[in-house]
Amino acid sequence: MSLSDRNKTILDELISNPSITSMVLENKYDLSRRQLGYSFNKINEWLVAKNLPVIERTRQGHFIIDQSVFTMISGEEEIVPLETPFLNEDQRVYFITMMLLSSEEELSLSHFTSELEVSKNTILSDLKQAQSLINDYGLTIRYTRKSGYLLEGKEFQVRKLLINVTYQLLQLGRGAERIRKLARINNEEIEDINKRIEKVENKLNLKFTDEKMATMPYILILILRRIEKGNEVQFFSIKYEELSDTKEYLATEEIFQDTEQIPVQERLFMTLHLLTANVYWSDYLTDNDAIPDLLPAIDQMVRQFEKSACIYLQDRDQLLNKLLQHVKPAYYRVKYQLTETMEIQDSLSKEFKELHHLVKRSTAPLKKLIGQEIPENELTFITMLIGGWMTKQGDSIQEKVKAIVVCPQGVSVSRLMFNELRDLFPEFIFLDSLSVREFLEYGLDYDVVFSATSLETNKKLFVTKAFLSWEEKYRLRKQVMLELHGYMANDITVPHLLDIIKNHSTIHNEKELARDLERYINRDEESSLKQNVRNGDLNLDELIPARNISIRHSITSWEQAIEESVRPLLNSGKIEAGYVQAMVNQTERDPYIILGPNIAIPHAAPEEGVNEVGMSLLRLKKGVKFSEDYTINIIIVIAAVDKQQHIHALMQLLKLAGSETDRDRIINANSVHEIHNVLASYSID
């Protein structure tokens, strides 16, 4: 993201004159308090994206600026102003598109050449670029002698294009003036719409951002004109019940007051536009009747982020309200594909990229609620909000050890290894679980690699098995902590820790702190690891009872092998028929389902047709070809309903897969009973 002219001017003023007050800034640049507040927020978002401390403002209107901000700004190249005498190609393309969206007369090449002051050949080239721009909206530029140049396509898509183009043009120097000229919009129309929007603000008890206040009048005027010309939005996927009970739907009456009859679909579209508008301040955001599950989803997202980033975010209620302020309009933007275009700089700081990665991994609750992938620009805003909050409380993920896990043994084993290591090292940030090929192309920075195989890397590498006994976990933790920090846990003493703490903070209850530290340092490490195994975990022979074991001499194809091996789970109702195809598809995407020589574990996601946890086993005397490199004799289908119930049995299966003797016993077995006895020998807690 980049700073607008106004925001850059304010930042330059703060850097050159840090003692200036808010009131002086407002008077000097003819800004309202609200405009200055909006610019101040944008400047801080820009600083967060560059991994710099935010500028704080005191109650007296003074500013607190970190020295690193002065250093960075002083060393930056001058930002070229947006206003230039001549428009470049991209800018011309937006103006041509605006003319197509807003013109009330037939458009010819002469109209474009006259308005943009370039040759016909240049306009013809620009029209091709304009078509490239609108391809994403499913629209077409068509020319006829009778009607000139026209936009063709669904009106809903035209509206999305109109909103985006208006936003882009207003970022240019004299953008508002140029739009008024192109679309023949007079100041009285703008003032009238502004008054209506102010009534909406009062009715909803909120304040839209300056950015939205700048764009909405133009968008609403142009939409009303299109309605008058008969270009109405036809039926689309907006649910009347979802929007009609919102305060925003009632507020559209203010906008459409004294206007001819407006169809219900247009009222819904206008409501949607209000719902998707970012707000600077709101008094009713905690009223979640319209989206009752939104705040819990945001709370879950924050908790998952805290766990991934090994950070506790302070003042949670304030942070949740701030996130809600952005996520509520984003919910409607994402759900109805109205997310605006926002270009993100490629030069974002390394820490921001890592933070963005962790935020993205934490947004599953939001994705589930909305029912769609969350676009990168919406995720970037969420990252900025959380990053700014961390900076405010003095946290940084740069200070933490970042680890990745490399496992070539498929999704289930990889996730198991990832989760086990994350539990073993709760103070580390675990970024990703990767295959060897993904590791070779990995772009994020990390400090430690845990791998099931040897790798070439200049980072600290710890080669470990996918399945670790409690003793092996204990030794691995000791080894890693000694390698990274140069100490063993037993070398830490409470008095020494208390001395360090006293040097950096105030201790309110030294006796209680010493007791808690003593309890933590001298905890039973092995016992704390063992408590992760729940009493209710199922053993391998329980998840694969004798009735779930099939024996065949041979089979013609891998797909047929999956269909045969899954039959017991289908017959018992533990899975749906769709799970079979999902496993075949997953195999194509994830060739790393090979657990060991001659043994594979096909599986798919729980939501693709699993009703109840279960496993089934197919033994082939003559193996089936999985690929050029692998022939499989033992196929064990995994149907998991969550990430927990099958894990204990899977760990037992991993041990079995590592034994050539017991694999051969299963391959050469003459009965189901013999195979089940082998499974039972590994089904011991």
XYZ file of C-alpha atoms in Angstrom, residues 8-554:
547
model
C 2.267 11.888 2.893
C 2.120 15.656 3.451
C 0.965 15.123 7.051
C 3.669 12.519 7.683
C 6.349 14.809 6.217
C 5.100 17.608 8.494
C 5.312 15.348 11.559
C 8.845 14.258 10.668
C 10.087 17.801 10.044
C 8.187 19.309 12.967
C 7.492 16.566 15.606
C 6.416 19.116 18.232
C 3.416 20.194 16.148
C -0.028 19.600 17.689
C -3.222 18.163 16.211
C -4.931 21.555 16.306
C -2.099 23.262 14.413
C -2.151 20.493 11.778
C -5.922 20.871 11.351
C -5.654 24.642 10.889
C -2.568 24.528 8.660
C -4.043 22.025 6.178
C -7.718 22.964 6.582
C -8.684 19.550 7.991
C -11.522 18.547 10.262
C -10.712 16.479 13.350
C -12.276 13.517 11.620
C -10.164 13.946 8.465
C -6.976 14.195 10.508
C -7.959 11.091 12.503
C -8.538 9.134 9.310
C -5.174 10.235 7.851
C -3.472 9.385 11.132
C -4.895 5.815 10.985
C -3.761 5.398 7.368
C -0.245 6.602 8.221
C -0.037 4.081 11.070
C -1.262 1.255 8.807
C 1.489 2.200 6.349
C 4.098 2.187 9.139
C 2.953 -1.253 10.361
C 3.289 -2.627 6.812
C 6.907 -1.387 6.844
C 7.525 -3.012 10.252
C 7.854 0.343 12.014
C 6.370 1.496 15.332
C 3.100 3.413 15.055
C 2.918 7.110 15.889
C 1.048 7.677 19.137
C -1.074 10.719 19.939
C -1.482 12.071 23.476
C -4.681 13.485 24.930
C -3.158 16.941 24.686
C -2.783 16.537 20.899
C 0.984 15.962 20.821
C 2.677 13.154 18.873
C 5.130 10.488 20.060
C 7.349 9.272 17.185
C 9.930 6.497 17.469
C 13.463 7.317 16.293
C 13.354 4.446 13.755
C 10.528 6.251 11.913
C 12.705 9.365 11.516
C 15.600 7.227 10.252
C 13.512 5.346 7.686
C 11.616 8.367 6.354
C 14.800 10.393 6.003
C 16.416 7.621 3.945
C 13.449 7.025 1.639
C 13.307 8.305 -1.884
C 10.910 11.095 -2.605
C 7.434 9.805 -3.476
C 6.370 11.064 -6.892
C 3.116 13.056 -6.644
C 0.087 11.406 -8.201
C -0.896 14.478 -10.181
C 0.967 14.613 -13.479
C 0.375 16.779 -16.590
C -0.233 13.709 -18.774
C -2.110 10.530 -18.015
C -0.268 7.246 -18.341
C -1.794 4.177 -20.001
C -3.281 2.694 -16.818
C -4.896 5.996 -15.898
C -6.328 6.433 -19.418
C -7.813 2.934 -19.248
C -9.696 3.867 -16.054
C -10.977 7.103 -17.601
C -12.133 5.276 -20.749
C -13.935 2.741 -18.555
C -15.588 5.542 -16.567
C -16.787 7.131 -19.807
C -18.312 3.802 -20.856
C -20.002 3.484 -17.444
C -21.350 7.013 -17.162
C -21.874 8.545 -20.601
C -25.445 9.460 -21.559
C -24.559 9.859 -25.248
C -23.154 7.637 -27.968
C -19.369 7.309 -27.648
C -17.065 7.337 -30.666
C -13.269 7.408 -30.973
C -13.503 11.186 -31.286
C -15.041 11.456 -27.805
C -12.118 9.548 -26.308
C -9.396 11.389 -28.260
C -10.911 14.774 -27.411
C -11.283 14.008 -23.712
C -7.895 12.348 -23.203
C -5.917 14.379 -25.765
C -4.198 11.423 -27.425
C -4.268 9.925 -30.938
C -6.847 7.457 -32.296
C -4.207 4.702 -32.420
C -3.442 5.277 -28.758
C -7.163 5.073 -27.899
C -7.542 1.838 -29.902
C -4.639 0.356 -27.923
C -6.138 1.650 -24.655
C -9.515 0.077 -25.510
C -7.796 -3.313 -25.754
C -6.298 -2.756 -22.307
C -9.709 -1.684 -21.007
C -11.139 -4.971 -22.265
C -8.416 -6.815 -20.352
C -9.419 -4.898 -17.224
C -13.113 -5.772 -17.506
C -12.565 -9.419 -18.486
C -12.458 -10.248 -14.773
C -16.014 -8.909 -14.490
C -17.367 -10.968 -17.384
C -18.092 -7.801 -19.392
C -17.408 -6.872 -23.018
C -16.777 -3.608 -24.884
C -18.795 -3.690 -28.112
C -18.878 -1.193 -30.971
C -21.731 -0.590 -33.425
C -22.177 2.262 -35.890
C -25.585 2.983 -34.454
C -24.754 3.048 -30.747
C -20.987 3.596 -30.676
C -18.930 1.985 -27.880
C -20.963 0.166 -25.200
C -20.436 -2.057 -22.180
C -22.287 -5.359 -22.298
C -22.835 -7.866 -19.505
C -24.714 -8.445 -16.279
C -25.651 -5.267 -14.446
C -24.434 -6.608 -11.108
C -20.959 -6.978 -12.623
C -21.219 -3.487 -14.139
C -21.910 -2.105 -10.648
C -18.855 -3.890 -9.231
C -16.742 -2.382 -12.011
C -18.240 1.067 -11.403
C -17.381 0.924 -7.698
C -13.798 -0.161 -8.377
C -13.121 2.355 -11.173
C -14.542 5.231 -9.115
C -12.264 4.305 -6.229
C -9.203 4.111 -8.518
C -9.865 7.459 -10.202
C -10.362 9.270 -6.915
C -6.813 8.252 -5.925
C -5.418 10.367 -8.788
C -4.604 14.029 -8.593
C -7.749 16.036 -9.430
C -9.563 12.702 -9.674
C -12.862 14.026 -8.284
C -12.770 16.982 -10.667
C -12.126 14.720 -13.652
C -14.995 12.348 -12.724
C -17.410 15.282 -12.385
C -16.370 16.508 -15.836
C -16.574 13.080 -17.516
C -19.928 12.137 -16.006
C -21.337 15.689 -16.009
C -21.997 15.638 -12.270
C -22.604 19.059 -10.727
C -21.768 20.205 -7.212
C -25.455 20.431 -6.223
C -25.889 16.697 -6.860
C -22.828 15.916 -4.726
C -24.071 18.136 -1.890
C -27.523 16.547 -2.024
C -26.113 13.009 -1.769
C -23.713 14.073 0.991
C -26.654 15.352 3.031
C -28.454 12.047 2.513
C -25.374 10.105 3.605
C -25.056 12.286 6.719
C -28.665 11.402 7.540
C -27.733 7.741 7.100
C -24.793 8.209 9.475
C -27.078 9.773 12.071
C -29.688 7.075 11.607
C -27.114 4.287 11.957
C -25.171 6.163 14.650
C -21.838 5.701 12.878
C -19.265 7.578 10.834
C -18.067 6.275 7.468
C -14.378 6.645 6.667
C -13.346 9.697 4.634
C -12.430 7.328 1.815
C -16.010 6.023 1.692
C -17.471 9.492 2.081
C -15.426 10.561 -0.945
C -16.524 7.686 -3.190
C -20.158 7.115 -2.174
C -21.698 10.286 -3.675
C -20.280 9.497 -7.131
C -21.226 5.826 -6.928
C -24.779 6.559 -5.767
C -25.343 9.244 -8.411
C -24.131 6.976 -11.204
C -26.176 4.017 -9.914
C -29.346 6.138 -9.745
C -28.723 7.290 -13.313
C -28.348 3.702 -14.502
C -31.622 2.785 -12.779
C -33.375 5.709 -14.482
C -32.082 4.474 -17.877
C -33.532 1.009 -17.176
C -30.223 -0.687 -16.288
C -31.491 -2.501 -13.207
C -29.852 -5.265 -11.240
C -31.688 -8.493 -11.964
C -32.135 -11.348 -9.504
C -28.871 -12.310 -7.850
C -27.721 -14.213 -4.808
C -28.536 -11.564 -2.180
C -30.907 -13.034 0.377
C -33.771 -10.672 1.184
C -34.154 -12.122 4.692
C -30.478 -11.534 5.459
C -30.488 -7.844 4.551
C -34.061 -6.592 5.039
C -33.842 -6.661 8.852
C -30.630 -4.636 9.004
C -30.400 -0.991 10.051
C -28.751 -0.335 6.700
C -31.878 -1.440 4.820
C -33.935 1.108 6.740
C -31.294 3.753 6.047
C -31.664 3.301 2.282
C -35.020 5.082 2.621
C -33.041 8.270 3.295
C -31.070 7.814 0.074
C -34.110 6.963 -2.053
C -36.340 9.631 -0.513
C -38.190 11.689 -3.176
C -36.997 9.244 -5.847
C -39.217 7.357 -8.276
C -40.183 3.795 -7.432
C -37.057 1.737 -6.735
C -37.274 -2.069 -7.175
C -36.610 -4.306 -4.175
C -33.458 -5.680 -5.781
C -32.042 -2.150 -6.080
C -32.855 -1.440 -2.441
C -31.023 -4.640 -1.525
C -28.036 -3.639 -3.649
C -27.881 -0.202 -1.997
C -28.199 -1.861 1.421
C -25.341 -4.135 0.493
C -23.244 -1.142 -0.538
C -23.818 0.452 2.874
C -23.056 -2.817 4.660
C -19.778 -3.191 2.780
C -18.626 0.354 3.554
C -15.786 0.646 6.064
C -16.610 2.793 9.082
C -14.325 5.043 11.094
C -16.467 4.868 14.221
C -19.672 3.130 15.248
C -21.841 3.008 18.326
C -23.654 -0.208 17.520
C -20.998 -2.563 16.181
C -21.389 -4.780 19.234
C -25.025 -5.358 18.176
C -24.621 -8.597 16.256
C -28.209 -9.553 15.515
C -27.542 -9.471 11.751
C -24.540 -11.851 11.986
C -24.834 -13.502 15.420
C -21.845 -15.836 14.923
C -19.428 -13.163 13.663
C -17.927 -12.055 16.994
C -17.372 -15.660 18.202
C -15.671 -16.432 14.849
C -13.363 -13.396 15.248
C -12.611 -14.463 18.826
C -11.700 -17.988 17.643
C -9.506 -16.486 14.920
C -7.620 -14.373 17.471
C -7.149 -17.371 19.780
C -5.769 -19.481 16.933
C -3.422 -16.645 15.988
C -2.212 -16.319 19.589
C -1.462 -20.037 19.649
C 0.359 -19.957 16.291
C 2.350 -16.813 17.110
C 3.011 -17.731 20.776
C 1.687 -14.310 21.776
C -0.950 -13.152 24.243
C -2.796 -10.094 22.937
C -3.735 -7.624 25.653
C -7.018 -5.675 25.963
C -8.845 -8.345 23.972
C -12.254 -6.657 24.076
C -10.869 -3.504 22.479
C -9.029 -5.521 19.828
C -12.110 -7.641 19.047
C -14.213 -4.502 18.631
C -11.599 -2.989 16.320
C -11.479 -6.183 14.242
C -15.280 -6.350 14.176
C -15.333 -2.808 12.796
C -13.376 -4.038 9.757
C -14.632 -7.621 9.477
C -18.357 -6.837 9.535
C -18.328 -4.927 6.204
C -15.693 -7.368 4.911
C -18.140 -10.234 5.628
C -20.614 -8.815 3.107
C -17.886 -7.824 0.633
C -16.478 -11.351 0.562
C -19.830 -13.141 0.622
C -21.175 -11.174 -2.339
C -17.862 -10.808 -4.218
C -17.650 -7.042 -3.760
C -14.117 -6.900 -2.419
C -12.325 -3.835 -3.755
C -8.967 -3.861 -5.487
C -6.022 -2.878 -3.299
C -2.468 -3.230 -4.505
C -0.017 -4.448 -1.886
C 3.617 -3.453 -2.223
C 6.010 -6.269 -3.045
C 8.489 -4.659 -0.652
C 6.532 -5.478 2.503
C 8.820 -6.185 5.435
C 9.924 -9.733 6.171
C 8.182 -9.696 9.552
C 4.931 -8.464 8.007
C 4.968 -11.356 5.516
C 5.504 -13.855 8.320
C 2.787 -12.220 10.397
C 0.458 -12.263 7.389
C 1.139 -15.980 6.951
C 0.183 -16.707 10.574
C -2.969 -14.559 10.328
C -3.991 -16.348 7.141
C -3.591 -19.719 8.839
C -5.800 -18.537 11.701
C -8.803 -17.364 9.680
C -10.484 -20.775 9.277
C -13.388 -19.775 11.621
C -14.129 -16.719 9.431
C -13.793 -18.723 6.227
C -16.238 -21.311 7.582
C -18.753 -18.629 8.624
C -18.633 -16.762 5.297
C -18.445 -19.922 3.214
C -15.750 -18.555 0.902
C -12.006 -17.979 0.730
C -10.987 -14.622 2.201
C -9.192 -12.445 -0.417
C -5.620 -11.335 0.198
C -6.492 -7.633 0.527
C -9.023 -8.321 3.299
C -6.455 -10.534 5.049
C -3.869 -7.757 4.719
C -6.090 -5.299 6.582
C -6.639 -7.856 9.354
C -2.870 -8.400 9.525
C -2.312 -4.641 9.823
C -4.797 -4.376 12.669
C -3.275 -7.272 14.607
C 0.282 -6.158 13.753
C -0.455 -2.645 14.990
C -1.872 -4.073 18.217
C 1.260 -6.176 18.745
C 3.516 -3.183 18.114
C 1.465 -1.142 20.576
C 2.030 -3.713 23.323
C 5.704 -4.197 22.365
C 5.500 -7.707 20.876
C 7.336 -8.978 17.819
C 7.449 -12.421 16.235
C 11.012 -11.647 15.140
C 12.133 -12.330 18.696
C 10.700 -15.853 18.655
C 12.171 -19.052 17.220
C 10.423 -19.925 13.939
C 10.331 -23.574 12.895
C 9.141 -25.640 9.942
C 8.463 -29.367 9.765
C 9.485 -31.430 6.721
C 7.884 -34.836 6.296
C 7.704 -36.857 3.049
C 5.096 -39.301 4.354
C 1.755 -37.715 3.429
C -0.841 -35.387 4.923
C -1.932 -37.371 8.010
C 1.587 -38.280 9.133
C 2.800 -34.765 8.371
C 0.029 -33.170 10.451
C 0.674 -35.605 13.275
C 4.368 -34.735 13.310
C 3.580 -30.993 13.108
C 1.107 -31.095 16.026
C 3.330 -33.281 18.182
C 6.320 -30.971 17.743
C 4.217 -27.852 18.341
C 3.029 -29.347 21.625
C 6.606 -30.291 22.516
C 7.935 -26.764 21.790
C 5.073 -24.387 22.718
C 7.451 -21.406 22.765
C 8.297 -21.814 19.052
C 6.314 -20.455 16.125
C 5.658 -23.369 13.763
C 5.109 -21.856 10.341
C 4.321 -24.836 8.118
C 4.413 -28.562 7.543
C 6.052 -29.239 4.160
C 6.965 -31.995 1.758
C 10.595 -32.105 0.609
C 9.668 -30.459 -2.704
C 7.769 -27.669 -0.916
C 10.738 -27.169 1.421
C 13.092 -26.594 -1.540
C 10.861 -23.719 -2.750
C 9.833 -22.292 0.653
C 9.874 -18.485 0.757
C 9.424 -17.488 4.420
C 12.305 -17.073 6.845
C 12.785 -19.647 9.625
C 15.355 -20.616 12.260
C 14.884 -24.355 12.791
C 13.998 -27.339 10.597
C 12.548 -30.529 12.057
C 12.717 -33.210 9.399
C 12.043 -36.920 9.043
C 14.879 -37.077 6.481
C 18.272 -35.455 6.032
C 18.217 -32.120 4.159
C 20.704 -29.601 2.832
C 20.146 -26.361 4.737
C 22.170 -23.638 6.431
C 19.610 -23.469 9.243
C 19.657 -25.595 12.379
C 18.413 -29.051 11.357
C 17.042 -31.677 13.736
C 16.375 -35.027 12.068
C 13.660 -36.835 13.958
C 11.169 -39.626 13.401
C 7.528 -38.969 12.615
C 6.580 -41.032 15.648
C 8.442 -40.402 18.908
C 8.157 -42.227 22.204
C 7.926 -40.131 25.357
C 11.593 -40.771 26.130
C 12.591 -39.677 22.608
C 10.508 -36.501 22.941
C 12.198 -35.747 26.240
C 15.678 -36.185 24.696
C 14.756 -34.145 21.597
C 13.570 -31.205 23.675
C 16.755 -31.252 25.739
C 18.883 -31.448 22.580
C 17.090 -28.573 20.837
C 17.070 -26.233 23.824
C 20.762 -26.888 24.486
C 21.623 -26.267 20.808
C 19.589 -23.048 20.555
C 20.010 -21.484 23.975
C 23.028 -23.239 25.452
C 21.302 -24.456 28.614
C 19.620 -27.487 30.080
C 16.422 -27.006 32.060
C 18.108 -28.159 35.284
C 20.626 -25.292 35.019
C 17.894 -22.717 35.670
C 17.464 -21.488 39.241
C 14.593 -19.474 40.661
C 16.757 -16.869 42.504
C 18.675 -16.146 39.277
C 15.420 -15.755 37.351
C 14.013 -13.413 40.001
C 17.135 -11.208 39.780
C 16.703 -10.916 35.994
C 12.992 -10.136 36.308
C 13.628 -7.444 38.943
C 16.003 -5.655 36.563
C 13.280 -5.240 33.938
C 9.973 -5.030 35.795
C 8.190 -4.497 39.100
C 7.263 -7.667 41.024
C 4.064 -7.271 43.028
C 4.147 -10.649 44.805
C 7.656 -12.137 44.821
C 6.675 -15.121 46.973
C 3.885 -16.251 44.608
C 6.058 -15.630 41.535
C 8.897 -17.705 43.026
C 6.437 -20.523 43.775
C 5.064 -20.533 40.228
C 8.563 -20.460 38.714
C 9.682 -23.318 40.957
C 6.641 -25.358 39.967
C 7.304 -24.722 36.247
C 11.054 -25.457 36.312
C 10.776 -28.609 38.372
C 7.696 -29.997 36.660
C 7.774 -33.648 35.591
C 8.609 -33.189 31.901
C 7.747 -36.758 30.998
C 4.485 -36.595 32.903
C 3.496 -33.355 31.174
C 4.068 -35.003 27.840
C 2.071 -38.079 28.702
C -1.027 -36.118 29.621
C -1.649 -35.416 25.932
C -2.733 -39.045 25.450
C -6.380 -39.191 26.413
C -7.863 -42.176 28.157
C -10.519 -42.430 25.444
C -8.072 -42.873 22.545
C -8.765 -45.889 20.353
C -6.112 -48.514 19.651
C -5.253 -49.828 16.198
C -6.990 -53.184 16.657
C -10.147 -51.358 17.830
C -10.284 -49.046 14.821
C -9.517 -51.992 12.472
C -11.598 -54.878 13.840
C -11.477 -58.227 11.996
C -14.664 -57.383 10.074
C -12.880 -54.379 8.515
C -10.058 -56.518 7.062
C -10.236 -57.852 3.494
C -7.894 -60.293 1.756
C -7.433 -60.430 -2.023
C -4.788 -62.051 -4.187
C -4.540 -59.219 -6.699
